[in-house]
Short mmCIF file of C-alpha atoms and ligand atoms in Angstrom, two decimals:
data_model
loop_
_atom_site.label_atom_id
_atom_site.label_comp_id
_atom_site.label_asym_id
_atom_site.label_seq_id
_atom_site.Cartn_x
_atom_site.Cartn_y
_atom_site.Cartn_z
CA MET S 1 42.01 221.45 6.21
CA VAL S 2 44.96 220.18 8.25
CA LYS S 3 46.93 217.43 6.48
CA ILE S 4 48.61 214.78 8.63
CA ALA S 5 51.05 212.13 7.39
CA VAL S 6 50.63 208.96 9.47
CA ILE S 7 53.54 206.49 9.70
CA PRO S 8 52.70 203.55 11.99
CA GLY S 9 56.14 201.87 11.50
CA ASP S 10 56.97 198.54 13.15
CA GLY S 11 55.92 196.33 16.05
CA ILE S 12 53.55 197.93 18.53
CA GLY S 13 53.76 201.16 16.49
CA LYS S 14 51.20 199.60 14.14
CA GLU S 15 48.95 198.51 17.01
CA VAL S 16 48.91 201.75 18.99
CA MET S 17 48.44 203.85 15.84
CA VAL S 18 45.10 202.11 15.16
CA GLU S 19 43.90 203.44 18.52
CA ALA S 20 45.18 206.98 17.92
CA LEU S 21 43.31 207.08 14.59
CA LYS S 22 40.19 205.79 16.35
CA VAL S 23 40.48 208.65 18.83
CA LEU S 24 40.94 211.13 15.98
CA GLU S 25 37.75 209.85 14.32
CA GLN S 26 35.88 210.28 17.60
CA LEU S 27 37.17 213.83 17.98
CA LYS S 28 36.09 214.67 14.44
CA GLN S 29 32.65 213.16 15.05
CA ASP S 30 32.26 215.24 18.21
CA ASP S 31 33.41 218.44 16.57
CA PRO S 32 32.81 219.01 12.85
CA THR S 33 35.07 222.08 12.88
CA LEU S 34 38.03 219.74 13.38
CA GLN S 35 38.95 219.31 9.74
CA ILE S 36 41.80 216.86 9.52
CA GLU S 37 42.81 214.64 6.66
CA THR S 38 45.17 211.69 7.18
CA THR S 39 47.36 209.80 4.72
CA ILE S 40 48.95 206.56 5.89
CA PHE S 41 52.48 205.70 4.70
CA PRO S 42 53.76 202.10 5.02
CA TRP S 43 57.41 203.07 5.59
CA SER S 44 58.85 200.53 8.02
CA SER S 45 61.12 197.51 8.28
CA ASP S 46 58.62 195.54 6.15
CA TYR S 47 59.09 198.21 3.50
CA TYR S 48 62.87 197.83 3.88
CA MET S 49 62.65 194.06 3.35
CA GLN S 50 60.77 194.68 0.08
CA HIS S 51 62.59 197.74 -1.27
CA GLY S 52 65.98 197.82 0.46
CA THR S 53 65.35 201.26 1.95
CA MET S 54 63.30 202.38 4.95
CA MET S 55 61.41 204.91 2.85
CA PRO S 56 61.44 206.06 -0.79
CA LYS S 57 64.09 208.51 -2.00
CA ASP S 58 61.59 211.36 -2.27
CA ALA S 59 59.98 210.66 1.13
CA LEU S 60 61.04 213.98 2.63
CA THR S 61 59.68 215.88 -0.39
CA ILE S 62 56.38 214.05 0.08
CA LEU S 63 56.27 214.71 3.85
CA ARG S 64 57.11 218.40 3.30
CA ASN S 65 53.55 218.87 1.97
CA TYR S 66 51.95 217.87 5.27
CA ASP S 67 51.21 220.07 8.29
CA ALA S 68 52.47 217.44 10.73
CA ILE S 69 53.59 213.82 11.00
CA LEU S 70 52.15 211.28 13.43
CA PHE S 71 54.66 208.48 13.86
CA GLY S 72 54.45 205.19 15.79
CA ALA S 73 57.81 203.48 16.28
CA ILE S 74 60.40 201.55 14.32
CA GLY S 75 62.75 198.70 15.13
CA ASP S 76 62.67 195.12 13.89
CA ALA S 77 65.03 192.19 14.40
CA ARG S 78 65.41 191.74 10.59
CA VAL S 79 66.99 195.18 10.13
CA PRO S 80 69.95 196.53 12.13
CA ASP S 81 68.82 199.25 14.57
CA ASP S 82 71.36 201.74 13.22
CA VAL S 83 69.80 201.37 9.76
CA THR S 84 66.25 201.96 10.99
CA VAL S 85 67.33 204.95 13.06
CA TRP S 86 69.72 206.58 10.57
CA GLU S 87 67.65 205.95 7.44
CA PHE S 88 64.37 206.95 8.94
CA ILE S 89 64.15 208.93 12.20
CA MET S 90 67.36 210.93 11.90
CA PRO S 91 66.79 212.28 8.35
CA ILE S 92 63.30 213.48 9.32
CA ARG S 93 64.42 215.11 12.57
CA LYS S 94 67.52 216.69 11.03
CA GLN S 95 66.25 217.75 7.58
CA PHE S 96 63.06 219.19 8.99
CA GLN S 97 65.02 221.09 11.65
CA GLN S 98 62.96 219.51 14.43
CA TYR S 99 65.51 220.74 16.91
CA VAL S 100 63.24 220.62 19.96
CA ASN S 101 62.33 217.24 21.32
CA PHE S 102 59.59 218.13 23.80
CA ARG S 103 58.80 215.47 26.41
CA PRO S 104 56.31 216.12 29.20
CA VAL S 105 56.69 214.09 32.41
CA LYS S 106 53.65 214.36 34.63
CA THR S 107 51.99 212.37 37.40
CA LEU S 108 48.60 211.04 36.39
CA GLN S 109 45.88 210.19 38.86
CA GLY S 110 45.25 206.45 38.98
CA ILE S 111 48.81 205.52 38.06
CA ALA S 112 50.92 204.04 40.78
CA SER S 113 54.42 205.37 40.23
CA PRO S 114 57.18 203.76 42.24
CA LEU S 115 58.23 207.23 43.37
CA VAL S 116 55.25 209.50 43.47
CA ASN S 117 54.02 208.99 47.05
CA GLY S 118 51.54 211.81 46.79
CA ARG S 119 54.07 214.25 45.34
CA GLU S 120 53.23 215.90 42.10
CA ILE S 121 55.70 215.53 39.27
CA ASP S 122 55.18 217.99 36.44
CA MET S 123 58.20 218.75 34.31
CA VAL S 124 59.05 219.05 30.67
CA ILE S 125 62.27 217.87 29.08
CA PHE S 126 63.64 219.87 26.15
CA ARG S 127 66.03 217.56 24.37
CA GLU S 128 68.24 218.91 21.58
CA ASN S 129 67.23 216.80 18.60
CA THR S 130 69.42 217.51 15.58
CA GLU S 131 73.07 217.44 16.64
CA GLY S 132 75.18 216.71 19.74
CA GLU S 133 76.23 213.16 20.44
CA TYR S 134 73.93 211.70 17.74
CA SER S 135 76.12 212.58 14.80
CA ASN S 136 77.43 210.52 11.94
CA SER S 137 80.84 212.14 12.15
CA GLY S 138 83.56 209.65 12.94
CA GLY S 139 84.89 206.42 11.65
CA HIS S 140 85.95 202.86 12.30
CA ILE S 141 89.28 201.75 10.88
CA TYR S 142 91.79 198.87 10.99
CA HIS S 143 89.03 196.27 11.26
CA ASN S 144 90.18 193.03 12.93
CA GLN S 145 93.70 194.34 13.57
CA PRO S 146 95.27 195.05 16.95
CA GLN S 147 95.21 198.80 16.27
CA GLU S 148 91.49 198.75 15.38
CA MET S 149 89.80 201.95 16.48
CA ALA S 150 86.51 203.85 16.38
CA ILE S 151 85.92 207.58 16.73
CA GLN S 152 82.51 209.11 17.34
CA ASN S 153 82.41 212.90 17.30
CA THR S 154 79.98 215.12 19.16
CA ILE S 155 78.90 218.14 17.18
CA MET S 156 77.69 221.15 19.11
CA THR S 157 77.05 224.40 17.35
CA ARG S 158 76.38 227.74 18.98
CA LEU S 159 73.16 228.09 17.01
CA GLY S 160 72.05 224.59 17.99
CA VAL S 161 72.63 225.14 21.72
CA GLU S 162 71.12 228.61 21.68
CA LYS S 163 67.97 227.50 19.87
CA ILE S 164 67.12 224.61 22.21
CA VAL S 165 67.81 226.69 25.34
CA GLN S 166 65.78 229.57 23.93
CA ALA S 167 62.86 227.20 23.26
CA ALA S 168 63.04 225.99 26.89
CA CYS S 169 63.10 229.58 28.17
CA ASP S 170 60.16 230.60 25.95
CA TYR S 171 58.17 227.68 27.34
CA ALA S 172 59.13 228.56 30.94
CA CYS S 173 58.09 232.20 30.48
CA LYS S 174 54.84 231.25 28.76
CA TYR S 175 53.79 228.82 31.49
CA GLY S 176 55.05 230.80 34.51
CA LYS S 177 57.93 228.46 35.39
CA SER S 178 60.84 229.97 37.26
CA LYS S 179 63.67 227.48 36.92
CA ILE S 180 65.64 225.94 34.08
CA THR S 181 67.70 222.86 34.87
CA SER S 182 70.55 222.15 32.46
CA ALA S 183 72.05 218.65 32.22
CA THR S 184 75.81 218.87 31.83
CA LYS S 185 79.06 216.98 32.28
CA SER S 186 81.54 219.78 31.74
CA ASN S 187 83.86 218.43 34.42
CA ALA S 188 84.77 215.49 32.19
CA ILE S 189 83.65 216.44 28.67
CA ILE S 190 85.61 219.64 28.65
CA HIS S 191 85.14 220.93 25.11
CA SER S 192 81.55 220.39 24.03
CA MET S 193 79.95 220.47 27.49
CA LYS S 194 81.77 223.61 28.62
CA PHE S 195 80.57 225.18 25.38
CA TRP S 196 77.03 223.96 26.21
CA ASP S 197 77.24 225.52 29.72
CA GLU S 198 78.55 228.85 28.48
CA HIS S 199 75.86 229.39 25.84
CA THR S 200 73.09 228.01 28.06
CA LYS S 201 73.98 230.55 30.76
CA HIS S 202 74.06 233.37 28.26
CA ILE S 203 70.64 232.55 26.77
CA VAL S 204 68.89 232.03 30.12
CA GLU S 205 70.26 235.33 31.48
CA LYS S 206 69.14 237.14 28.37
CA ALA S 207 65.68 235.49 28.30
CA SER S 208 64.29 236.79 31.58
CA PRO S 209 65.56 238.20 34.89
CA THR S 210 63.02 236.03 36.73
CA LEU S 211 64.43 232.74 35.40
CA THR S 212 67.05 230.93 37.42
CA LEU S 213 69.43 228.40 35.94
CA GLU S 214 70.82 225.35 37.70
CA SER S 215 73.43 223.26 35.91
CA ILE S 216 73.67 219.73 37.25
CA TYR S 217 76.05 216.96 36.22
CA ILE S 218 74.12 214.22 34.45
CA ASP S 219 75.18 211.49 36.86
CA ALA S 220 73.87 213.46 39.85
CA LEU S 221 70.81 214.57 37.92
CA VAL S 222 69.62 211.00 37.27
CA ALA S 223 69.86 210.36 41.01
CA TYR S 224 67.88 213.57 41.77
CA PHE S 225 65.20 212.51 39.24
CA VAL S 226 64.64 209.48 41.49
CA GLU S 227 65.09 211.21 44.86
CA ARG S 228 63.24 214.49 44.31
CA PRO S 229 61.55 214.55 40.89
CA GLN S 230 59.02 217.11 42.06
CA ASP S 231 61.77 219.77 42.14
CA PHE S 232 62.17 219.98 38.36
CA GLU S 233 60.15 222.20 36.05
CA VAL S 234 61.92 222.66 32.72
CA VAL S 235 64.95 220.51 31.96
CA VAL S 236 67.14 221.24 28.96
CA ALA S 237 69.61 218.65 27.71
CA SER S 238 71.77 217.59 24.79
CA ASN S 239 70.56 214.85 22.46
CA LEU S 240 72.03 211.87 24.36
CA PHE S 241 71.42 213.19 27.87
CA GLY S 242 67.86 214.19 26.94
CA ASP S 243 67.17 210.77 25.46
CA ILE S 244 68.25 209.01 28.65
CA LEU S 245 66.53 211.49 30.97
CA SER S 246 63.23 211.15 29.16
CA ASP S 247 63.07 207.34 29.44
CA LEU S 248 63.85 207.78 33.13
CA GLY S 249 61.21 210.52 33.32
CA SER S 250 58.66 208.10 31.82
CA ALA S 251 59.60 205.40 34.29
CA ILE S 252 59.16 207.61 37.36
CA VAL S 253 55.62 208.57 36.43
CA GLY S 254 54.47 205.08 35.50
CA GLY S 255 56.19 203.77 32.39
CA LEU S 256 56.94 204.17 28.71
CA GLY S 257 53.40 203.29 27.67
CA LEU S 258 52.25 206.70 28.91
CA SER S 259 54.86 209.11 27.57
CA PRO S 260 54.33 211.24 24.47
CA SER S 261 56.85 213.37 22.63
CA ALA S 262 57.02 216.04 19.97
CA ASN S 263 59.88 216.68 17.54
CA LEU S 264 59.27 220.34 16.90
CA ASN S 265 60.35 222.80 14.28
CA PRO S 266 59.15 225.83 16.27
CA GLU S 267 59.38 228.17 13.27
CA LYS S 268 56.88 225.90 11.45
CA GLU S 269 59.03 226.10 8.36
CA PHE S 270 58.90 222.28 8.16
CA PRO S 271 56.38 219.77 9.49
CA SER S 272 56.89 218.64 13.09
CA MET S 273 56.67 214.98 14.08
CA PHE S 274 54.79 213.50 17.03
CA GLU S 275 55.60 210.07 18.44
CA PRO S 276 55.61 208.12 21.69
CA VAL S 277 58.89 208.04 23.64
CA HIS S 278 58.85 204.24 23.43
CA GLY S 279 60.12 202.02 20.61
CA SER S 280 58.55 199.09 18.74
CA ALA S 281 58.63 196.81 21.84
CA PRO S 282 59.28 193.51 20.00
CA ASN S 283 58.81 191.61 23.27
CA ILE S 284 55.08 192.39 23.30
CA ALA S 285 54.41 193.16 19.60
CA GLY S 286 51.58 191.20 17.99
CA LYS S 287 49.93 190.37 21.30
CA GLY S 288 47.50 193.31 21.31
CA ILE S 289 48.48 194.33 24.84
CA ALA S 290 50.57 197.49 24.29
CA ASN S 291 49.38 200.63 26.01
CA PRO S 292 48.21 203.10 23.34
CA ILE S 293 48.17 206.14 25.67
CA ALA S 294 51.61 207.47 24.67
CA GLN S 295 50.54 207.38 21.01
CA ILE S 296 47.15 208.95 21.71
CA TRP S 297 48.72 211.68 23.84
CA SER S 298 51.22 212.32 21.01
CA LEU S 299 48.21 212.88 18.74
CA GLY S 300 47.02 215.37 21.39
CA LEU S 301 50.33 217.27 21.20
CA LEU S 302 50.02 217.31 17.40
CA LEU S 303 46.55 218.82 17.60
CA GLY S 304 47.84 221.54 19.93
CA HIS S 305 50.66 222.26 17.49
CA VAL S 306 48.32 222.70 14.52
CA GLY S 307 46.25 225.25 16.42
CA ARG S 308 43.67 223.04 18.11
CA ALA S 309 44.63 223.35 21.78
CA ASP S 310 40.96 222.69 22.60
CA ALA S 311 41.16 219.23 21.02
CA GLU S 312 44.47 218.53 22.78
CA LYS S 313 42.84 219.40 26.08
CA ARG S 314 39.97 217.01 25.38
CA VAL S 315 42.39 214.17 24.57
CA VAL S 316 44.37 214.71 27.79
CA SER S 317 41.18 214.98 29.87
CA ALA S 318 39.87 211.73 28.36
CA ILE S 319 43.14 209.92 29.14
CA GLU S 320 43.09 211.30 32.69
CA ALA S 321 39.43 210.29 33.18
CA VAL S 322 40.10 206.68 32.10
CA LEU S 323 43.18 206.38 34.31
CA LYS S 324 41.46 207.97 37.29
CA GLU S 325 38.48 205.63 36.99
CA GLY S 326 40.91 202.71 36.80
CA ALA S 327 38.48 200.18 35.31
CA VAL S 328 40.47 199.82 32.06
CA LYS S 329 44.22 199.36 32.42
CA THR S 330 46.74 197.67 30.17
CA ALA S 331 49.29 195.22 31.60
CA ASP S 332 52.14 197.75 31.89
CA ILE S 333 50.10 199.77 34.40
CA GLY S 334 48.78 196.81 36.33
CA GLY S 335 45.66 195.73 34.44
CA GLN S 336 44.52 193.22 31.84
CA ALA S 337 42.90 195.36 29.16
CA THR S 338 43.92 195.05 25.53
CA THR S 339 45.25 197.85 23.36
CA SER S 340 41.92 198.17 21.65
CA GLN S 341 39.91 198.17 24.90
CA MET S 342 42.04 201.08 26.12
CA GLY S 343 41.45 202.95 22.84
CA ASP S 344 37.69 202.33 23.13
CA ALA S 345 37.65 203.53 26.75
CA ILE S 346 39.35 206.79 25.74
CA CYS S 347 36.83 207.28 22.90
CA GLN S 348 34.00 206.69 25.37
CA ALA S 349 35.54 209.20 27.78
CA LEU S 350 35.61 211.75 24.93
CA VAL S 351 31.88 211.16 24.38
CA ASN S 352 31.24 211.63 28.11
CA ILE S 353 33.26 214.85 28.16
CA ARG S 354 31.30 216.15 25.18
CA GLN S 355 27.98 215.31 26.86
CA THR S 356 29.01 216.92 30.17
CA ALA S 357 30.06 220.03 28.26
CA GLY S 358 26.50 220.22 26.94
CA GLY S 359 27.14 219.02 23.42
CA VAL S 360 25.11 216.44 21.61
P1 LIG I 401 61.04 199.92 23.79
O1 LIG I 401 60.60 201.28 24.18
O2 LIG I 401 60.49 199.39 22.52
O3 LIG I 401 60.68 198.89 24.97
C1 LIG I 401 61.22 199.00 26.29
C2 LIG I 401 60.30 198.26 27.28
O4 LIG I 401 59.09 199.01 27.47
C3 LIG I 401 59.85 196.89 26.78
O5 LIG I 401 59.77 196.01 27.87
C4 LIG I 401 58.46 197.13 26.21
O6 LIG I 401 57.62 196.00 26.24
C5 LIG I 401 57.95 198.25 27.12
N1 LIG I 401 57.00 199.13 26.40
C6 LIG I 401 57.35 200.09 25.53
N2 LIG I 401 56.24 200.68 25.06
C7 LIG I 401 55.19 200.10 25.65
C8 LIG I 401 53.78 200.29 25.57
N3 LIG I 401 53.22 201.22 24.76
N4 LIG I 401 52.98 199.51 26.31
C9 LIG I 401 53.51 198.58 27.13
N5 LIG I 401 54.83 198.37 27.28
C10 LIG I 401 55.67 199.11 26.53
O7 LIG I 401 62.64 199.96 23.74
P2 LIG I 401 63.72 198.85 23.32
O8 LIG I 401 63.27 197.52 23.74
O9 LIG I 401 65.00 199.39 23.79
O10 LIG I 401 63.77 198.91 21.73
C11 LIG I 401 62.99 198.08 20.89
C12 LIG I 401 63.17 198.56 19.45
O11 LIG I 401 62.61 199.88 19.30
C13 LIG I 401 64.62 198.68 19.00
O12 LIG I 401 64.69 198.24 17.67
C14 LIG I 401 64.93 200.18 19.09
O13 LIG I 401 65.93 200.61 18.20
C15 LIG I 401 63.57 200.76 18.72
N6 LIG I 401 63.34 202.11 19.24
C16 LIG I 401 62.69 202.96 18.39
C17 LIG I 401 62.35 204.22 18.82
C18 LIG I 401 61.58 205.07 17.86
O14 LIG I 401 60.99 204.56 16.92
N7 LIG I 401 61.55 206.37 18.06
C19 LIG I 401 62.66 204.70 20.16
C20 LIG I 401 63.29 203.70 21.01
C21 LIG I 401 63.61 202.45 20.55
MG1 LIG I 402 64.88 207.00 23.56
#
């Protein structure tokens, strides 16, 4: 039995999670060998308003007992964003050594991307997820005085850089990719980014003689993502650069509503966490119009991670079938369907796939 901790969170996180759980039920109905047990945790900004913390003190001890975490999104106007992020997402990612943030960026049939024009975009972003620019090292002193100052330190460790680059190389070798693109800025950020470049080069050279490495300055790289996105296969980036590149990656294939992500602890020593790239989208929360595909696809990635690549494949095929048919589309991709209609359409596509495959 695979045990999944489910944390819907805030805003549209709660709405899209309902659809992901619906899809999971359908998958289980179609295939009794898929033995998955879910436990829902209410940790969110609502929880914070009641208890003064985003999650209980022993939350990580509780989560440690699960095989994986399916997370929606957090962010609520009543709680400062740095509190929601640093009391919730960061402790999970850092304590559970989820140092790979894996973000696929892929053209989908039926989705009109502003850039696709018949070209196929199929890349994966490996974002370092536990250190780098997202550190709590620094300080803010002399408040309200002329000499007021703030310092924010970037922390890059050799082990941290080596592990994320190694994970990108392992993926490239496994899936027959030949090029690693590294996002850098070592011309201006001369300590940490030169260090990043040096260890990236070393790991890629050691990984395989067939892999080539291109290091591109982040400012140029964002322009290339727009001009020639089809040229990229595996992109490896620090925490901040990877965060920015993956929202851009989502946008060039059709929007945040479609993009899944995985916070992976590749050694499986701790549970990994699966969540959409998007946030809680307060501007559309409560309206029932959010696109649940990113959340459902994140469930797919989770299933692949817990050893059910077959179920992941079915989820992705069902999403692709619905988008290709084009009858059910949420507003973000040019339609009028509700969140729940999109979830239902994906469940129906799963049934169709099962029937075509000769099942009952
Ligand atoms: P956001 O991703 O929530 O929204 C950006 C834009 O994309 C909005 O116009 C929104 O309506 C749209 N959008 C996002 N997901 C969508 C979906 N599934 N279907 C249709 N449209 C969708 O980012 P934003 O506005 O910067 O942040 C809102 C809140 O979310 C903030 O509190 C922020 O801190 C939090 N956040 C949380 C994340 C997480 O939980 N991992 C990640 C990013 C932001
Ligand atoms: Mg982001």
